[in-house]
Amino acid sequence: MSNFLKLDEMRKYFHLLVLILLFSCSEDKDINPDGGTYKVVIEQAGDYTNYNKSLIAVTPDVDGQTLKFNSVEKNQTTDNYLENSDLSSPIITLVSQNPSREIEFNFIISPIPVATAGPMTVKFTFYKDGKSIGEKSFSYLDDFDVKQENLKFK
């Protein structure tokens, strides 16, 4: 009878172990387990109001999802496309709403045709999960039609 109790006790432990393994091996539903929250600070100086600008943000690892940002200065949600009116402040801070492993920006700029644009600079500072991961600066003078800058950070 004592062997029977030991066998029954061993079965209980075996079933408990099987249950623990089942639940610990369940599928992880996080789309981007290595992803993080991005923040970009855009600082403009000089004659930036005499240039047309647009900014398109892409997260290649978030299939089919539209990247959304929280605009810190405006305290609102914005899409992944910012046009000239969205880029009219000297400092623009955007924070991604969804985690991502990488982020890409396409910055398109051209002088306003009816104005004489003086020099301007724009600086992009990128953060991932609160840590600085890089910056890029560009300078412009009214001597071009359209320029496109591509920025990619992981």
Short mmCIF file of N, CA and C in Angstrom, two decimals:
data_model
loop_
_atom_site.label_atom_id
_atom_site.label_comp_id
_atom_site.label_asym_id
_atom_site.label_seq_id
_atom_site.Cartn_x
_atom_site.Cartn_y
_atom_site.Cartn_z
N MET A 1 0.82 -1.19 0.00
CA MET A 1 0.00 0.00 0.00
C MET A 1 0.87 1.26 0.00
N SER A 2 2.02 1.24 0.64
CA SER A 2 2.87 2.42 0.69
C SER A 2 3.45 2.72 -0.70
N ASN A 3 3.74 1.68 -1.51
CA ASN A 3 4.20 1.90 -2.87
C ASN A 3 3.13 2.56 -3.72
N PHE A 4 1.88 2.20 -3.47
CA PHE A 4 0.77 2.79 -4.20
C PHE A 4 0.66 4.29 -3.89
N LEU A 5 0.85 4.68 -2.63
CA LEU A 5 0.79 6.09 -2.24
C LEU A 5 1.93 6.88 -2.89
N LYS A 6 3.09 6.29 -2.92
CA LYS A 6 4.23 6.97 -3.54
C LYS A 6 3.99 7.16 -5.03
N LEU A 7 3.44 6.14 -5.68
CA LEU A 7 3.15 6.23 -7.10
C LEU A 7 2.08 7.30 -7.37
N ASP A 8 1.07 7.36 -6.54
CA ASP A 8 0.00 8.35 -6.67
C ASP A 8 0.55 9.76 -6.44
N GLU A 9 1.44 9.89 -5.46
CA GLU A 9 2.07 11.18 -5.17
C GLU A 9 2.95 11.62 -6.34
N MET A 10 3.67 10.68 -6.93
CA MET A 10 4.52 10.98 -8.07
C MET A 10 3.68 11.44 -9.27
N ARG A 11 2.52 10.84 -9.45
CA ARG A 11 1.62 11.25 -10.56
C ARG A 11 1.16 12.68 -10.36
N LYS A 12 0.86 13.05 -9.13
CA LYS A 12 0.42 14.43 -8.85
C LYS A 12 1.54 15.41 -9.21
N TYR A 13 2.77 15.10 -8.81
CA TYR A 13 3.89 15.97 -9.12
C TYR A 13 4.14 16.04 -10.63
N PHE A 14 3.98 14.91 -11.30
CA PHE A 14 4.16 14.86 -12.74
C PHE A 14 3.12 15.76 -13.42
N HIS A 15 1.84 15.64 -13.00
CA HIS A 15 0.79 16.47 -13.59
C HIS A 15 1.02 17.96 -13.31
N LEU A 16 1.48 18.26 -12.13
CA LEU A 16 1.78 19.64 -11.78
C LEU A 16 2.92 20.17 -12.66
N LEU A 17 3.93 19.37 -12.87
CA LEU A 17 5.05 19.76 -13.72
C LEU A 17 4.58 19.99 -15.17
N VAL A 18 3.73 19.12 -15.67
CA VAL A 18 3.20 19.25 -17.03
C VAL A 18 2.40 20.56 -17.16
N LEU A 19 1.58 20.88 -16.17
CA LEU A 19 0.81 22.12 -16.19
C LEU A 19 1.71 23.35 -16.17
N ILE A 20 2.73 23.31 -15.35
CA ILE A 20 3.66 24.44 -15.28
C ILE A 20 4.34 24.62 -16.64
N LEU A 21 4.79 23.54 -17.26
CA LEU A 21 5.44 23.64 -18.56
C LEU A 21 4.48 24.14 -19.64
N LEU A 22 3.25 23.70 -19.60
CA LEU A 22 2.25 24.14 -20.57
C LEU A 22 2.05 25.64 -20.51
N PHE A 23 1.87 26.18 -19.32
CA PHE A 23 1.58 27.61 -19.18
C PHE A 23 2.83 28.46 -19.38
N SER A 24 3.97 27.95 -19.05
CA SER A 24 5.18 28.75 -19.24
C SER A 24 5.62 28.79 -20.70
N CYS A 25 5.16 27.88 -21.52
CA CYS A 25 5.52 27.84 -22.93
C CYS A 25 4.43 28.42 -23.82
N SER A 26 3.49 29.15 -23.24
CA SER A 26 2.42 29.71 -24.06
C SER A 26 2.99 30.75 -25.02
N GLU A 27 2.28 30.98 -26.10
CA GLU A 27 2.75 31.87 -27.16
C GLU A 27 2.81 33.32 -26.67
N ASP A 28 3.91 33.99 -26.96
CA ASP A 28 4.07 35.40 -26.63
C ASP A 28 3.40 36.21 -27.73
N LYS A 29 2.42 37.05 -27.39
CA LYS A 29 1.65 37.76 -28.39
C LYS A 29 2.17 39.17 -28.64
N ASP A 30 3.28 39.53 -28.08
CA ASP A 30 3.87 40.85 -28.31
C ASP A 30 4.43 40.90 -29.72
N ILE A 31 4.02 41.88 -30.50
CA ILE A 31 4.46 41.99 -31.89
C ILE A 31 5.95 42.25 -31.97
N ASN A 32 6.44 43.13 -31.14
CA ASN A 32 7.84 43.54 -31.18
C ASN A 32 8.48 43.36 -29.81
N PRO A 33 8.85 42.15 -29.43
CA PRO A 33 9.38 41.94 -28.09
C PRO A 33 10.66 42.72 -27.82
N ASP A 34 11.43 43.05 -28.86
CA ASP A 34 12.66 43.82 -28.67
C ASP A 34 12.43 45.31 -28.94
N GLY A 35 11.20 45.67 -29.26
CA GLY A 35 10.90 47.04 -29.65
C GLY A 35 10.94 48.00 -28.48
N GLY A 36 10.98 49.27 -28.82
CA GLY A 36 11.00 50.31 -27.80
C GLY A 36 10.19 51.50 -28.26
N THR A 37 10.05 52.45 -27.37
CA THR A 37 9.34 53.68 -27.66
C THR A 37 10.35 54.71 -28.14
N TYR A 38 10.05 55.32 -29.27
CA TYR A 38 10.93 56.32 -29.85
C TYR A 38 10.44 57.72 -29.55
N LYS A 39 11.40 58.61 -29.38
CA LYS A 39 11.10 60.03 -29.27
C LYS A 39 12.06 60.75 -30.20
N VAL A 40 11.54 61.71 -30.95
CA VAL A 40 12.38 62.54 -31.81
C VAL A 40 12.11 64.00 -31.46
N VAL A 41 13.20 64.74 -31.28
CA VAL A 41 13.11 66.18 -31.03
C VAL A 41 13.67 66.86 -32.27
N ILE A 42 12.84 67.69 -32.90
CA ILE A 42 13.22 68.40 -34.11
C ILE A 42 13.40 69.87 -33.73
N GLU A 43 14.62 70.38 -33.93
CA GLU A 43 14.91 71.77 -33.60
C GLU A 43 15.25 72.52 -34.90
N GLN A 44 14.51 73.60 -35.16
CA GLN A 44 14.72 74.40 -36.35
C GLN A 44 15.22 75.78 -35.95
N ALA A 45 16.14 76.31 -36.75
CA ALA A 45 16.68 77.65 -36.48
C ALA A 45 16.90 78.36 -37.80
N GLY A 46 17.03 79.67 -37.73
CA GLY A 46 17.22 80.47 -38.93
C GLY A 46 15.89 80.81 -39.57
N ASP A 47 15.87 80.88 -40.88
CA ASP A 47 14.70 81.32 -41.63
C ASP A 47 13.78 80.15 -42.00
N TYR A 48 13.48 79.26 -41.04
CA TYR A 48 12.74 78.03 -41.32
C TYR A 48 11.30 78.27 -41.77
N THR A 49 10.73 79.44 -41.52
CA THR A 49 9.34 79.69 -41.94
C THR A 49 9.24 79.96 -43.44
N ASN A 50 10.35 80.18 -44.13
CA ASN A 50 10.34 80.42 -45.57
C ASN A 50 10.69 79.16 -46.37
N TYR A 51 10.51 78.01 -45.75
CA TYR A 51 10.71 76.73 -46.42
C TYR A 51 9.47 75.87 -46.24
N ASN A 52 9.12 75.11 -47.30
CA ASN A 52 8.07 74.09 -47.20
C ASN A 52 8.73 72.81 -46.72
N LYS A 53 8.11 72.16 -45.73
CA LYS A 53 8.69 70.95 -45.16
C LYS A 53 7.61 69.89 -44.98
N SER A 54 8.01 68.64 -45.09
CA SER A 54 7.14 67.53 -44.72
C SER A 54 8.01 66.42 -44.14
N LEU A 55 7.41 65.62 -43.30
CA LEU A 55 8.13 64.55 -42.61
C LEU A 55 7.26 63.31 -42.63
N ILE A 56 7.83 62.20 -43.08
CA ILE A 56 7.12 60.92 -43.10
C ILE A 56 7.91 59.95 -42.24
N ALA A 57 7.24 59.33 -41.28
CA ALA A 57 7.89 58.36 -40.39
C ALA A 57 7.38 56.96 -40.72
N VAL A 58 8.31 56.00 -40.71
CA VAL A 58 7.99 54.62 -41.04
C VAL A 58 8.64 53.70 -40.02
N THR A 59 7.92 52.68 -39.59
CA THR A 59 8.52 51.63 -38.77
C THR A 59 8.40 50.33 -39.56
N PRO A 60 9.48 49.90 -40.22
CA PRO A 60 9.40 48.74 -41.12
C PRO A 60 8.99 47.44 -40.44
N ASP A 61 9.24 47.29 -39.15
CA ASP A 61 8.94 46.01 -38.49
C ASP A 61 7.51 45.93 -37.99
N VAL A 62 6.72 46.98 -38.09
CA VAL A 62 5.33 46.95 -37.65
C VAL A 62 4.46 46.84 -38.90
N ASP A 63 4.25 45.60 -39.35
CA ASP A 63 3.56 45.34 -40.62
C ASP A 63 2.16 45.92 -40.64
N GLY A 64 1.94 46.77 -41.61
CA GLY A 64 0.60 47.28 -41.86
C GLY A 64 0.04 48.22 -40.82
N GLN A 65 0.79 48.57 -39.81
CA GLN A 65 0.28 49.47 -38.79
C GLN A 65 0.71 50.88 -39.10
N THR A 66 -0.21 51.81 -38.92
CA THR A 66 0.13 53.22 -39.11
C THR A 66 0.80 53.71 -37.85
N LEU A 67 1.96 54.27 -38.03
CA LEU A 67 2.69 54.82 -36.89
C LEU A 67 1.98 56.08 -36.41
N LYS A 68 1.74 56.15 -35.14
CA LYS A 68 1.12 57.34 -34.55
C LYS A 68 2.08 57.92 -33.53
N PHE A 69 2.03 59.23 -33.40
CA PHE A 69 2.86 59.94 -32.44
C PHE A 69 2.01 60.73 -31.48
N ASN A 70 2.55 60.98 -30.32
CA ASN A 70 1.99 61.99 -29.43
C ASN A 70 2.84 63.23 -29.63
N SER A 71 2.20 64.31 -30.02
CA SER A 71 2.90 65.58 -30.17
C SER A 71 2.95 66.24 -28.80
N VAL A 72 4.13 66.36 -28.24
CA VAL A 72 4.29 66.86 -26.88
C VAL A 72 3.82 68.31 -26.78
N GLU A 73 4.24 69.16 -27.71
CA GLU A 73 3.88 70.58 -27.65
C GLU A 73 2.38 70.80 -27.83
N LYS A 74 1.76 70.04 -28.75
CA LYS A 74 0.33 70.23 -29.02
C LYS A 74 -0.55 69.34 -28.15
N ASN A 75 0.05 68.41 -27.42
CA ASN A 75 -0.68 67.49 -26.55
C ASN A 75 -1.80 66.77 -27.32
N GLN A 76 -1.45 66.21 -28.46
CA GLN A 76 -2.43 65.49 -29.27
C GLN A 76 -1.74 64.38 -30.05
N THR A 77 -2.57 63.49 -30.59
CA THR A 77 -2.05 62.39 -31.41
C THR A 77 -1.98 62.85 -32.85
N THR A 78 -0.92 62.47 -33.53
CA THR A 78 -0.76 62.81 -34.94
C THR A 78 -0.33 61.55 -35.70
N ASP A 79 -0.56 61.54 -37.00
CA ASP A 79 -0.19 60.40 -37.82
C ASP A 79 1.28 60.44 -38.20
N ASN A 80 1.66 59.50 -39.06
CA ASN A 80 3.07 59.40 -39.45
C ASN A 80 3.46 60.40 -40.53
N TYR A 81 2.55 61.23 -40.98
CA TYR A 81 2.86 62.25 -41.98
C TYR A 81 2.63 63.63 -41.38
N LEU A 82 3.66 64.44 -41.37
CA LEU A 82 3.53 65.82 -40.89
C LEU A 82 3.80 66.74 -42.05
N GLU A 83 2.92 67.72 -42.22
CA GLU A 83 3.10 68.68 -43.30
C GLU A 83 3.64 69.99 -42.73
N ASN A 84 3.77 70.97 -43.60
CA ASN A 84 4.41 72.23 -43.24
C ASN A 84 3.79 72.88 -42.00
N SER A 85 2.46 72.88 -41.91
CA SER A 85 1.81 73.51 -40.75
C SER A 85 2.13 72.78 -39.45
N ASP A 86 2.36 71.46 -39.52
CA ASP A 86 2.74 70.69 -38.33
C ASP A 86 4.19 70.97 -37.92
N LEU A 87 4.99 71.47 -38.86
CA LEU A 87 6.41 71.71 -38.63
C LEU A 87 6.72 73.21 -38.55
N SER A 88 5.78 73.99 -38.03
CA SER A 88 5.94 75.44 -38.01
C SER A 88 6.59 75.96 -36.73
N SER A 89 6.74 75.15 -35.72
CA SER A 89 7.36 75.58 -34.46
C SER A 89 8.87 75.38 -34.49
N PRO A 90 9.61 76.14 -33.70
CA PRO A 90 11.07 75.95 -33.68
C PRO A 90 11.47 74.62 -33.05
N ILE A 91 10.66 74.10 -32.13
CA ILE A 91 10.93 72.80 -31.51
C ILE A 91 9.67 71.94 -31.59
N ILE A 92 9.84 70.73 -32.11
CA ILE A 92 8.74 69.77 -32.23
C ILE A 92 9.21 68.48 -31.59
N THR A 93 8.43 67.95 -30.66
CA THR A 93 8.79 66.70 -29.99
C THR A 93 7.69 65.69 -30.25
N LEU A 94 8.07 64.52 -30.80
CA LEU A 94 7.12 63.46 -31.11
C LEU A 94 7.53 62.20 -30.37
N VAL A 95 6.54 61.48 -29.81
CA VAL A 95 6.79 60.23 -29.10
C VAL A 95 5.93 59.15 -29.74
N SER A 96 6.54 58.02 -30.14
CA SER A 96 5.77 56.95 -30.78
C SER A 96 4.84 56.30 -29.78
N GLN A 97 3.67 55.89 -30.26
CA GLN A 97 2.70 55.24 -29.39
C GLN A 97 2.90 53.74 -29.30
N ASN A 98 3.43 53.13 -30.35
CA ASN A 98 3.63 51.68 -30.37
C ASN A 98 5.11 51.34 -30.36
N PRO A 99 5.48 50.26 -29.68
CA PRO A 99 6.90 49.86 -29.70
C PRO A 99 7.32 49.39 -31.09
N SER A 100 8.55 49.65 -31.41
CA SER A 100 9.11 49.27 -32.69
C SER A 100 10.60 49.01 -32.52
N ARG A 101 11.18 48.19 -33.39
CA ARG A 101 12.61 47.91 -33.33
C ARG A 101 13.44 48.95 -34.07
N GLU A 102 12.85 49.62 -35.04
CA GLU A 102 13.57 50.65 -35.77
C GLU A 102 12.58 51.69 -36.28
N ILE A 103 13.13 52.82 -36.67
CA ILE A 103 12.30 53.91 -37.17
C ILE A 103 13.04 54.62 -38.28
N GLU A 104 12.31 55.02 -39.31
CA GLU A 104 12.89 55.73 -40.43
C GLU A 104 12.10 57.02 -40.65
N PHE A 105 12.81 58.08 -41.01
CA PHE A 105 12.19 59.35 -41.34
C PHE A 105 12.65 59.80 -42.71
N ASN A 106 11.72 60.33 -43.49
CA ASN A 106 12.02 60.99 -44.75
C ASN A 106 11.61 62.44 -44.57
N PHE A 107 12.59 63.34 -44.62
CA PHE A 107 12.37 64.76 -44.44
C PHE A 107 12.52 65.42 -45.80
N ILE A 108 11.47 66.08 -46.26
CA ILE A 108 11.47 66.71 -47.58
C ILE A 108 11.35 68.22 -47.38
N ILE A 109 12.20 68.98 -48.05
CA ILE A 109 12.25 70.42 -47.86
C ILE A 109 12.47 71.13 -49.19
N SER A 110 11.82 72.30 -49.32
CA SER A 110 12.03 73.16 -50.49
C SER A 110 11.76 74.60 -50.09
N PRO A 111 12.46 75.55 -50.70
CA PRO A 111 12.18 76.96 -50.40
C PRO A 111 10.80 77.36 -50.92
N ILE A 112 10.14 78.26 -50.22
CA ILE A 112 8.86 78.78 -50.69
C ILE A 112 9.15 79.65 -51.92
N PRO A 113 8.49 79.40 -53.05
CA PRO A 113 8.84 80.07 -54.31
C PRO A 113 8.75 81.60 -54.28
N VAL A 114 7.79 82.17 -53.57
CA VAL A 114 7.61 83.63 -53.62
C VAL A 114 8.44 84.37 -52.58
N ALA A 115 9.15 83.66 -51.75
CA ALA A 115 9.95 84.29 -50.69
C ALA A 115 11.43 84.09 -50.96
N THR A 116 12.23 84.98 -50.44
CA THR A 116 13.67 84.79 -50.46
C THR A 116 14.05 84.18 -49.12
N ALA A 117 14.40 82.93 -49.15
CA ALA A 117 14.67 82.20 -47.92
C ALA A 117 16.13 82.38 -47.52
N GLY A 118 16.32 82.74 -46.26
CA GLY A 118 17.67 82.82 -45.72
C GLY A 118 18.11 81.44 -45.27
N PRO A 119 19.29 81.34 -44.70
CA PRO A 119 19.77 80.03 -44.24
C PRO A 119 18.93 79.49 -43.09
N MET A 120 18.81 78.20 -43.04
CA MET A 120 18.12 77.53 -41.93
C MET A 120 18.83 76.25 -41.58
N THR A 121 18.67 75.79 -40.35
CA THR A 121 19.21 74.51 -39.92
C THR A 121 18.09 73.72 -39.24
N VAL A 122 18.21 72.43 -39.33
CA VAL A 122 17.29 71.54 -38.63
C VAL A 122 18.12 70.43 -38.01
N LYS A 123 17.81 70.12 -36.77
CA LYS A 123 18.53 69.06 -36.04
C LYS A 123 17.51 68.06 -35.52
N PHE A 124 17.74 66.78 -35.81
CA PHE A 124 16.91 65.68 -35.32
C PHE A 124 17.69 64.96 -34.23
N THR A 125 17.12 64.85 -33.05
CA THR A 125 17.73 64.08 -31.97
C THR A 125 16.78 62.92 -31.66
N PHE A 126 17.30 61.69 -31.71
CA PHE A 126 16.49 60.49 -31.52
C PHE A 126 16.79 59.83 -30.18
N TYR A 127 15.72 59.35 -29.56
CA TYR A 127 15.82 58.62 -28.29
C TYR A 127 15.03 57.32 -28.43
N LYS A 128 15.52 56.28 -27.80
CA LYS A 128 14.79 55.01 -27.72
C LYS A 128 14.74 54.62 -26.24
N ASP A 129 13.54 54.46 -25.74
CA ASP A 129 13.33 54.14 -24.32
C ASP A 129 14.07 55.11 -23.41
N GLY A 130 14.05 56.39 -23.78
CA GLY A 130 14.64 57.44 -22.96
C GLY A 130 16.14 57.64 -23.12
N LYS A 131 16.80 56.80 -23.92
CA LYS A 131 18.25 56.93 -24.12
C LYS A 131 18.53 57.50 -25.50
N SER A 132 19.46 58.46 -25.55
CA SER A 132 19.84 59.05 -26.83
C SER A 132 20.50 58.00 -27.72
N ILE A 133 20.04 57.91 -28.98
CA ILE A 133 20.61 56.94 -29.91
C ILE A 133 21.22 57.62 -31.13
N GLY A 134 21.15 58.94 -31.19
CA GLY A 134 21.80 59.62 -32.29
C GLY A 134 21.15 60.93 -32.66
N GLU A 135 21.88 61.67 -33.48
CA GLU A 135 21.34 62.93 -33.98
C GLU A 135 21.90 63.21 -35.36
N LYS A 136 21.13 63.98 -36.12
CA LYS A 136 21.54 64.41 -37.47
C LYS A 136 21.16 65.86 -37.63
N SER A 137 22.07 66.63 -38.22
CA SER A 137 21.80 68.05 -38.48
C SER A 137 21.97 68.34 -39.96
N PHE A 138 21.15 69.27 -40.46
CA PHE A 138 21.20 69.66 -41.86
C PHE A 138 21.11 71.18 -41.94
N SER A 139 21.82 71.76 -42.91
CA SER A 139 21.78 73.19 -43.16
C SER A 139 21.29 73.42 -44.59
N TYR A 140 20.51 74.49 -44.78
CA TYR A 140 19.94 74.78 -46.08
C TYR A 140 20.09 76.26 -46.40
N LEU A 141 20.27 76.55 -47.68
CA LEU A 141 20.30 77.91 -48.19
C LEU A 141 19.45 77.90 -49.46
N ASP A 142 18.75 78.97 -49.72
CA ASP A 142 17.80 79.06 -50.83
C ASP A 142 18.50 78.93 -52.19
N ASP A 143 19.09 77.76 -52.46
CA ASP A 143 19.76 77.55 -53.75
C ASP A 143 19.47 76.15 -54.30
N PHE A 144 18.28 75.64 -54.03
CA PHE A 144 17.91 74.30 -54.48
C PHE A 144 16.40 74.25 -54.72
N ASP A 145 15.96 73.21 -55.41
CA ASP A 145 14.52 73.04 -55.65
C ASP A 145 13.89 72.23 -54.52
N VAL A 146 14.28 70.97 -54.42
CA VAL A 146 13.75 70.07 -53.39
C VAL A 146 14.88 69.17 -52.91
N LYS A 147 14.94 68.95 -51.61
CA LYS A 147 15.91 68.01 -51.05
C LYS A 147 15.16 67.02 -50.17
N GLN A 148 15.69 65.82 -50.12
CA GLN A 148 15.12 64.78 -49.27
C GLN A 148 16.22 64.18 -48.42
N GLU A 149 15.98 64.13 -47.12
CA GLU A 149 16.94 63.53 -46.18
C GLU A 149 16.30 62.26 -45.62
N ASN A 150 17.08 61.18 -45.60
CA ASN A 150 16.59 59.91 -45.05
C ASN A 150 17.35 59.61 -43.77
N LEU A 151 16.60 59.34 -42.71
CA LEU A 151 17.20 59.04 -41.41
C LEU A 151 16.66 57.72 -40.92
N LYS A 152 17.54 56.87 -40.41
CA LYS A 152 17.14 55.54 -39.92
C LYS A 152 17.85 55.27 -38.62
N PHE A 153 17.08 54.86 -37.61
CA PHE A 153 17.65 54.55 -36.30
C PHE A 153 17.07 53.27 -35.76
N LYS A 154 17.92 52.52 -35.03
CA LYS A 154 17.51 51.27 -34.37
C LYS A 154 17.75 51.40 -32.88
#
